[in-house]
Coordinates of C-alpha atoms and ligand atoms in Angstrom, one line a residue:
M1 CA 19.1 -43.1 1.3
D2 CA 21.2 -40.3 2.6
L3 CA 20.3 -38.6 5.9
I4 CA 18.1 -35.5 5.5
F5 CA 16.7 -33.0 7.9
A6 CA 14.3 -30.1 7.8
E7 CA 12.4 -27.9 10.2
A8 CA 8.8 -29.3 10.3
T9 CA 7.4 -26.3 12.0
P10 CA 7.3 -22.8 10.3
P11 CA 10.5 -20.8 10.6
G12 CA 10.6 -18.0 13.2
R13 CA 10.0 -17.7 16.9
S14 CA 7.6 -20.1 18.5
G15 CA 7.2 -22.2 21.6
V16 CA 8.6 -25.2 20.0
S17 CA 10.4 -25.9 16.7
V18 CA 10.5 -29.4 15.4
I19 CA 13.4 -30.6 13.3
R20 CA 13.0 -34.0 11.6
L21 CA 15.9 -36.2 10.6
S22 CA 15.2 -39.1 8.3
G23 CA 17.4 -41.8 6.7
H24 CA 19.8 -44.5 7.7
K25 CA 21.5 -43.8 11.0
A26 CA 19.0 -41.1 12.0
R27 CA 19.0 -42.6 15.5
R28 CA 22.8 -42.9 15.7
V29 CA 23.4 -39.3 14.6
A30 CA 20.7 -38.1 17.1
E31 CA 22.5 -40.0 19.8
Q32 CA 25.7 -38.0 19.0
L33 CA 23.8 -34.9 20.0
A34 CA 21.5 -36.2 22.6
G35 CA 23.1 -39.2 24.2
P36 CA 21.6 -42.7 24.2
L37 CA 18.1 -43.2 23.0
P38 CA 17.4 -46.8 23.7
I39 CA 13.6 -47.2 23.1
A40 CA 11.8 -46.1 19.9
R41 CA 8.8 -43.8 20.1
N42 CA 9.8 -42.8 23.6
G43 CA 10.1 -39.1 24.5
Y44 CA 13.6 -38.3 26.0
F45 CA 14.2 -34.9 27.5
R46 CA 17.8 -34.3 26.8
S47 CA 20.6 -31.7 26.5
I48 CA 21.4 -31.2 22.9
R49 CA 25.1 -30.8 22.5
D50 CA 27.6 -29.8 19.9
G51 CA 30.6 -31.5 21.4
E52 CA 30.8 -30.2 24.9
E53 CA 28.6 -27.2 24.4
V54 CA 24.9 -27.4 25.3
L55 CA 22.8 -25.9 22.5
D56 CA 19.4 -26.5 24.0
R57 CA 17.3 -28.8 26.2
A58 CA 14.8 -30.6 24.1
L59 CA 12.5 -33.6 23.7
V60 CA 13.9 -36.2 21.3
I61 CA 11.9 -39.1 19.8
W62 CA 13.1 -41.6 17.3
F63 CA 11.0 -44.0 15.1
Q64 CA 12.1 -47.3 13.7
E65 CA 12.3 -47.9 10.0
G66 CA 8.9 -48.9 8.8
H67 CA 7.2 -47.1 11.7
S68 CA 7.7 -43.4 10.7
F69 CA 6.3 -40.9 8.3
T70 CA 9.0 -41.5 5.7
G71 CA 9.2 -45.3 6.3
E72 CA 12.9 -44.7 7.2
E73 CA 14.5 -44.3 10.6
V74 CA 13.4 -40.9 11.8
T75 CA 14.4 -38.7 14.7
E76 CA 12.4 -35.6 15.9
F77 CA 14.0 -32.9 18.0
H78 CA 11.4 -30.7 19.7
L79 CA 13.6 -27.7 20.3
H80 CA 12.8 -24.3 21.8
G81 CA 11.5 -22.2 19.0
A82 CA 14.3 -19.7 18.5
P83 CA 15.8 -19.4 15.0
V84 CA 19.3 -19.4 16.5
V85 CA 18.7 -22.7 18.3
V86 CA 17.4 -24.3 15.2
R87 CA 20.4 -22.9 13.2
R88 CA 23.0 -24.3 15.6
V89 CA 21.3 -27.7 15.8
T90 CA 21.1 -27.9 11.9
Q91 CA 24.7 -26.9 11.6
T92 CA 25.7 -29.7 14.0
L93 CA 23.5 -32.2 12.1
T94 CA 25.2 -31.1 8.8
R95 CA 28.6 -31.7 10.4
C96 CA 27.4 -35.2 11.3
G97 CA 26.7 -35.9 7.6
A98 CA 23.0 -35.0 7.2
R99 CA 21.8 -32.5 4.6
Q100 CA 18.9 -30.0 4.3
A101 CA 15.9 -31.7 2.7
E102 CA 14.4 -30.4 -0.5
A103 CA 10.8 -29.3 -0.8
G104 CA 8.5 -32.3 -0.4
E105 CA 11.5 -34.7 0.1
F106 CA 10.1 -36.3 3.2
T107 CA 6.8 -37.0 1.5
R108 CA 8.6 -38.3 -1.6
R109 CA 10.4 -40.8 0.6
A110 CA 7.1 -41.8 2.2
F111 CA 5.8 -42.4 -1.3
Q112 CA 8.9 -44.3 -2.4
S113 CA 8.9 -46.6 0.7
G114 CA 5.2 -47.4 0.0
R115 CA 3.9 -45.5 3.1
M116 CA 1.6 -43.4 1.0
D117 CA 0.1 -43.8 -2.5
L118 CA 0.1 -41.0 -5.0
A119 CA -3.5 -40.0 -4.3
E120 CA -2.6 -39.7 -0.6
V121 CA 0.3 -37.5 -1.4
E122 CA -2.0 -35.3 -3.4
G123 CA -4.5 -35.3 -0.5
L124 CA -1.7 -34.3 1.9
G125 CA -0.7 -31.5 -0.4
D126 CA -4.3 -30.3 -0.5
L127 CA -4.6 -30.5 3.3
L128 CA -1.5 -28.3 3.7
E129 CA -3.1 -25.8 1.3
A130 CA -6.7 -26.0 2.6
E131 CA -8.2 -22.7 3.7
T132 CA -11.8 -23.6 4.3
E133 CA -13.7 -26.4 6.1
T134 CA -14.9 -28.2 3.0
Q135 CA -11.4 -28.2 1.5
R136 CA -10.0 -29.6 4.7
Q137 CA -12.7 -32.3 4.8
L138 CA -12.1 -33.4 1.2
A139 CA -8.3 -33.3 1.7
I140 CA -8.3 -35.4 4.9
R141 CA -10.4 -38.1 3.2
A142 CA -7.9 -38.2 0.3
A143 CA -4.9 -38.1 2.6
N144 CA -6.3 -41.0 4.6
G145 CA -6.2 -43.1 1.5
E146 CA -9.9 -43.2 0.6
L147 CA -9.2 -43.4 -3.1
G148 CA -6.6 -46.1 -2.7
K149 CA -9.1 -48.1 -0.6
K150 CA -11.6 -47.8 -3.4
A151 CA -9.0 -48.7 -6.0
E152 CA -8.2 -51.8 -4.0
I153 CA -11.9 -52.9 -4.1
W154 CA -12.0 -52.2 -7.8
R155 CA -8.9 -54.3 -8.3
G156 CA -10.5 -57.0 -6.3
L157 CA -13.4 -57.1 -8.8
L158 CA -10.9 -57.2 -11.7
I159 CA -9.0 -60.0 -10.2
R160 CA -12.2 -62.0 -9.8
A161 CA -13.3 -61.3 -13.4
G162 CA -9.8 -62.0 -14.7
A163 CA -9.7 -65.4 -12.8
L164 CA -13.0 -66.4 -14.3
V165 CA -11.8 -65.5 -17.8
E166 CA -8.6 -67.4 -17.3
A167 CA -10.5 -70.4 -16.0
S168 CA -12.7 -70.5 -19.0
V169 CA -9.7 -70.3 -21.3
D170 CA -8.1 -73.2 -19.4
F171 CA -11.1 -75.4 -19.5
A172 CA -11.9 -74.7 -23.1
D173 CA -11.0 -77.5 -25.5
E174 CA -9.6 -75.0 -28.0
E175 CA -7.2 -72.1 -27.2
V176 CA -10.0 -69.6 -27.4
P177 CA -13.1 -70.1 -25.2
E178 CA -16.5 -70.0 -26.8
E179 CA -18.2 -68.7 -23.8
V180 CA -17.2 -66.5 -20.9
P181 CA -19.2 -67.0 -17.7
E182 CA -22.0 -64.5 -17.3
D183 CA -20.5 -63.5 -13.9
V184 CA -17.6 -61.8 -15.7
Y185 CA -20.0 -59.4 -17.4
S186 CA -21.9 -58.6 -14.2
I187 CA -18.7 -58.0 -12.3
L188 CA -17.5 -55.7 -15.0
A189 CA -20.8 -53.9 -15.2
E190 CA -20.6 -53.3 -11.4
L191 CA -17.1 -51.9 -11.8
R192 CA -18.3 -49.6 -14.6
T193 CA -21.0 -48.3 -12.3
H194 CA -18.4 -47.5 -9.6
L195 CA -16.2 -45.7 -12.1
D196 CA -19.0 -43.8 -13.6
N197 CA -20.1 -42.6 -10.1
E198 CA -16.6 -41.5 -9.3
I199 CA -16.1 -39.8 -12.6
G200 CA -19.5 -38.1 -12.3
G201 CA -18.5 -36.7 -8.9
F202 CA -15.3 -35.1 -10.2
P203 CA -16.5 -31.6 -11.2
A204 CA -18.1 -31.1 -7.8
A205 CA -15.0 -32.4 -5.9
E206 CA -12.7 -30.3 -8.0
R207 CA -14.8 -27.3 -7.2
L208 CA -14.6 -28.1 -3.5
R209 CA -10.9 -28.4 -3.7
K210 CA -10.1 -25.4 -6.0
G211 CA -13.0 -23.2 -4.9
F212 CA -15.7 -21.4 -6.9
E213 CA -15.3 -18.3 -9.0
I214 CA -18.1 -15.8 -8.9
A215 CA -17.9 -12.9 -11.4
V216 CA -19.5 -9.7 -10.4
I217 CA -20.6 -7.9 -13.5
G218 CA -22.8 -5.0 -14.6
P219 CA -22.6 -1.5 -16.1
P220 CA -20.1 1.1 -14.7
N221 CA -21.2 2.5 -11.4
A222 CA -23.6 -0.3 -10.7
G223 CA -21.9 -0.8 -7.4
K224 CA -19.7 -3.8 -8.2
S225 CA -16.6 -2.7 -6.3
S226 CA -18.6 -1.4 -3.4
L227 CA -20.3 -4.7 -3.0
I228 CA -17.1 -6.7 -3.2
N229 CA -15.5 -4.4 -0.7
R230 CA -18.5 -4.7 1.6
I231 CA -18.5 -8.5 1.4
A232 CA -14.7 -8.7 2.0
R233 CA -14.8 -6.4 5.0
R234 CA -17.9 -8.1 6.5
D235 CA -16.7 -11.6 6.1
V236 CA -14.6 -12.5 9.1
A237 CA -13.0 -15.4 7.3
L238 CA -11.5 -13.2 4.5
V239 CA -8.5 -15.2 3.2
S240 CA -6.7 -12.8 1.0
N241 CA -7.1 -10.0 -1.5
I242 CA -4.9 -10.6 -4.5
A243 CA -4.6 -8.8 -7.8
G244 CA -6.2 -10.6 -10.7
T245 CA -4.6 -12.3 -13.6
T246 CA -5.5 -9.4 -15.8
R247 CA -5.4 -5.7 -15.1
D248 CA -9.1 -5.6 -15.4
I249 CA -10.0 -8.1 -12.7
I250 CA -9.6 -7.9 -9.0
E251 CA -9.9 -11.2 -7.1
V252 CA -11.2 -11.4 -3.6
R253 CA -10.9 -14.8 -2.0
L254 CA -13.0 -15.7 1.0
D255 CA -14.5 -18.5 3.0
L256 CA -18.2 -18.6 2.4
N257 CA -19.5 -20.8 5.2
G258 CA -16.8 -23.4 4.5
L259 CA -16.8 -23.1 0.7
A260 CA -13.8 -21.4 -0.9
V261 CA -15.1 -18.6 -3.1
T262 CA -13.3 -16.1 -5.2
F263 CA -15.2 -13.0 -6.2
L264 CA -14.0 -11.4 -9.5
D265 CA -14.5 -7.7 -9.8
T266 CA -14.7 -7.2 -13.6
A267 CA -14.4 -3.5 -13.4
G268 CA -13.6 -3.2 -17.1
L269 CA -16.8 -4.6 -18.6
R270 CA -17.9 -1.6 -20.7
S271 CA -17.9 -1.0 -24.4
S272 CA -15.1 1.1 -25.6
T273 CA -13.9 2.5 -28.9
D274 CA -10.3 2.1 -27.7
E275 CA -9.1 -1.1 -29.3
I276 CA -6.7 -2.0 -26.5
E277 CA -9.3 -1.4 -23.9
Q278 CA -11.8 -3.4 -25.9
M279 CA -9.4 -6.3 -25.9
G280 CA -9.2 -6.1 -22.2
V281 CA -13.0 -6.0 -22.0
D282 CA -13.3 -9.1 -24.2
R283 CA -10.8 -10.9 -22.0
A284 CA -12.8 -9.9 -18.9
K285 CA -16.0 -11.2 -20.5
R286 CA -14.4 -14.5 -21.3
R287 CA -13.2 -14.7 -17.7
A288 CA -16.7 -13.8 -16.4
L289 CA -18.2 -16.5 -18.6
A290 CA -15.7 -19.1 -17.4
A291 CA -16.7 -18.4 -13.8
D292 CA -19.0 -20.7 -11.9
M293 CA -21.6 -18.1 -11.4
R294 CA -22.2 -14.4 -12.3
L295 CA -23.8 -11.8 -10.1
H296 CA -25.5 -9.3 -12.5
L297 CA -25.5 -6.0 -10.7
S298 CA -27.6 -3.0 -11.6
E299 CA -29.7 -0.4 -9.9
T300 CA -32.7 -1.6 -11.8
N301 CA -32.3 -5.4 -11.7
E302 CA -31.5 -5.5 -15.4
I303 CA -29.3 -8.3 -16.8
D304 CA -26.9 -8.6 -19.6
Q305 CA -28.4 -11.3 -21.8
E306 CA -25.1 -12.1 -23.5
L307 CA -23.5 -13.0 -20.2
W308 CA -26.4 -14.5 -18.5
R309 CA -26.2 -18.3 -17.8
D310 CA -28.4 -20.7 -15.9
G311 CA -27.8 -20.5 -12.2
D312 CA -26.7 -16.8 -12.3
L313 CA -28.2 -14.2 -9.9
S314 CA -29.5 -10.8 -10.6
V315 CA -28.8 -8.3 -7.8
A316 CA -30.3 -4.8 -7.5
T317 CA -27.9 -2.4 -5.9
K318 CA -28.1 0.8 -3.9
M319 CA -31.4 -0.2 -2.2
D320 CA -30.9 2.4 0.5
L321 CA -31.5 5.1 -2.2
E322 CA -34.8 3.4 -3.2
L323 CA -34.4 4.7 -6.8
Y324 CA -36.4 1.9 -8.3
K325 CA -39.0 -0.6 -7.2
V326 CA -37.3 -4.0 -7.8
S327 CA -38.1 -7.5 -6.9
G328 CA -35.7 -10.3 -6.0
N329 CA -32.2 -9.8 -4.5
S330 CA -31.4 -6.3 -3.6
V331 CA -28.5 -5.0 -1.5
S332 CA -27.1 -1.8 -0.1
S333 CA -23.3 -1.7 0.2
V334 CA -23.7 1.4 2.3
T335 CA -26.0 0.1 5.0
G336 CA -25.2 -3.6 4.5
E337 CA -28.9 -4.5 3.9
G338 CA -29.5 -7.6 1.9
I339 CA -25.8 -8.7 2.0
D340 CA -26.3 -11.6 4.4
E341 CA -29.3 -12.8 2.4
L342 CA -27.4 -12.6 -0.9
L343 CA -24.4 -14.5 0.6
S344 CA -26.7 -17.2 1.9
H345 CA -28.5 -17.4 -1.4
I346 CA -25.1 -17.9 -3.1
H347 CA -24.0 -20.5 -0.6
D348 CA -27.2 -22.5 -1.1
R349 CA -26.7 -22.5 -4.9
L350 CA -23.1 -23.5 -4.6
S351 CA -23.9 -26.2 -2.0
L352 CA -26.2 -27.8 -4.5
R353 CA -23.5 -28.0 -7.0
V354 CA -21.1 -29.9 -4.7
A355 CA -23.7 -32.2 -3.4
G356 CA -22.5 -35.2 -5.4
A357 CA -18.8 -34.6 -4.9
G358 CA -16.6 -37.7 -5.1
I359 CA -13.1 -38.2 -3.8
V360 CA -11.4 -37.7 -7.1
S361 CA -10.5 -34.1 -7.4
H362 CA -7.4 -33.9 -9.5
E363 CA -7.1 -34.0 -13.3
R364 CA -4.4 -36.7 -13.0
Q365 CA -6.7 -38.9 -11.0
L366 CA -9.6 -38.3 -13.4
S367 CA -7.6 -39.2 -16.5
A368 CA -6.6 -42.5 -15.0
L369 CA -10.2 -43.2 -14.1
V370 CA -11.4 -42.3 -17.5
E371 CA -8.7 -44.5 -19.1
A372 CA -9.8 -47.4 -16.8
R373 CA -13.5 -46.8 -17.8
K374 CA -12.6 -46.7 -21.5
A375 CA -10.9 -50.0 -21.3
L376 CA -14.1 -51.5 -19.9
S377 CA -16.4 -50.0 -22.6
D378 CA -18.4 -52.5 -24.6
T379 CA -17.0 -55.5 -22.8
E380 CA -20.1 -57.3 -23.9
Q381 CA -19.0 -57.0 -27.5
I382 CA -15.4 -57.8 -26.9
P383 CA -14.4 -61.3 -28.1
P384 CA -13.5 -63.5 -25.2
E385 CA -9.9 -63.7 -26.2
L386 CA -9.6 -59.9 -25.8
L387 CA -11.4 -59.7 -22.6
A388 CA -8.4 -60.6 -20.5
E389 CA -6.5 -57.8 -22.2
A390 CA -9.2 -55.3 -21.4
I391 CA -9.1 -56.4 -17.7
R392 CA -5.3 -56.0 -17.7
Q393 CA -5.6 -52.5 -19.1
T394 CA -8.2 -51.5 -16.6
A395 CA -5.9 -52.8 -13.8
A396 CA -3.0 -50.9 -15.2
S397 CA -5.1 -47.6 -15.2
L398 CA -6.0 -48.2 -11.6
D399 CA -2.3 -48.7 -10.8
R400 CA -1.7 -45.4 -12.4
L401 CA -4.4 -43.8 -10.3
V402 CA -2.6 -44.6 -7.1
G403 CA 0.8 -44.1 -8.6
R404 CA 1.9 -47.8 -8.5
I405 CA 3.0 -47.2 -12.1
G406 CA 3.7 -44.0 -14.1
A407 CA 4.1 -41.8 -11.1
E408 CA 7.5 -40.4 -12.0
E409 CA 6.3 -37.7 -14.4
Y410 CA 4.0 -36.3 -11.7
L411 CA 6.3 -36.5 -8.7
D412 CA 8.4 -33.4 -9.4
V413 CA 5.3 -31.3 -10.1
I414 CA 3.6 -32.5 -6.9
F415 CA 6.5 -32.3 -4.6
T416 CA 7.9 -29.0 -5.6
S417 CA 4.6 -27.4 -4.5
F418 CA 5.2 -28.8 -1.0
C419 CA 7.1 -26.8 1.5
I420 CA 10.5 -27.8 2.8
G421 CA 10.0 -30.0 5.8
K422 CA 7.1 -31.9 4.4
Ligands
GDP501 P1 -18.8 -0.1 -10.1 O1 -18.3 0.8 -11.1 O2 -19.9 -0.9 -10.5 O3 -17.6 -0.8 -9.4 O4 -19.4 0.9 -8.9 P2 -18.8 1.4 -7.6 O5 -18.8 0.4 -6.6 O6 -17.6 2.1 -7.9 O7 -19.9 2.5 -7.2 C1 -20.3 3.5 -8.0 C2 -20.9 4.6 -7.2 O8 -22.1 4.2 -6.5 C3 -20.0 5.1 -6.1 O9 -20.1 6.5 -6.0 C4 -20.5 4.4 -4.8 O10 -20.2 5.1 -3.7 C5 -22.0 4.3 -5.1 N1 -22.6 3.2 -4.5 C6 -22.2 1.9 -4.7 N2 -23.0 1.1 -3.9 C7 -23.9 1.9 -3.3 C8 -25.0 1.6 -2.3 O11 -25.3 0.5 -2.0 N3 -25.7 2.7 -1.9 C9 -25.3 4.0 -2.3 N4 -26.0 5.0 -1.8 N5 -24.3 4.3 -3.2 C10 -23.6 3.2 -3.6

């Protein structure tokens, strides 16, 4: 593998900038800049030179092949965090034969050298993108290889079942065994339960990872925008405020006590005689219905039956005006009354929905699991001679789950979403 480098820390000024160099001769090249580095994983405080010229004084550490993030020989330069220092050092490394890494290339090498499985790579990607506490918690479990460990246990069950089937074939007088030991069926039933549990926990885990969408709907002037603005301003952990996918929808992302939540302001939800506007309204309605929950706002606590779904909340607005006597949730976006209660109500409901979250949170992982589960369906009815094949298919699906096979088509998609230097 050729020698690659990248800034591991964000570009710009900082106390320290770390450049990582990975590949064959990573140590030798580093020694050209920093002098001898005899012991691996040892911090050396050295002058970093381009020929005779001292570029910086920095901490240099090298890692042996097999003991680094990428699995290759790696050197880290902990430079002073000035862009010009980083630039000079990377120019020198380029002259020494190294090249700038592509996005995700370090992680790709870690995967290719077997340091990480595909589910860990996905977990690491999620960790780098995590904005809230629950996203971080899920991602770190995935990045630590929790799914791979489960898959290993499941493979162990398959190997046991497979061995029992093989043995019954070997011992049978004819080629095809009449009877398969009962144990095979109980092992496969156990595995089915594991897979069902994990598949069942997918929707919740995916919600944790991607966050929830809450559509704020109601008639014009119900106070939708005011409520969203109030929530966004009050919430100290506001993440961002980005324009929606359609002209009619504003998205406000925030951290609701650790849960990632996007509030959708569906400003356009009114009937219109204008055909184009009506199309926009229909689109907004579809979006509102696709959301995880809807807040139905009105001054009178009325709801739109067409858009009401189980788990929705009705919210009376403008409680400071006391226009109507209403029961249930009521808020004032002017005084802030009722907002905290509403948010904690929403949080409680969403928390219930993520209670059974598993570790599988990506479609790719789910489809491998579903495939594995399918291969194990009706094993009681499968003739013994086909049982071994079903077991092999299940094992292949589990291999796909961790990227042992069939990873290529996903790699580019996954790694291009990584930043350079990861
Ligand atoms: P939307 O059309 O549903 O987004 O409603 P807006 O948020 O634009 O609010 C419509 C009008 O109601 C505006 O004049 C707001 O200032 C007013 N309004 C919204 N919320 C409150 C509130 O809680 N109290 C009072 N007094 N006025 C409000």
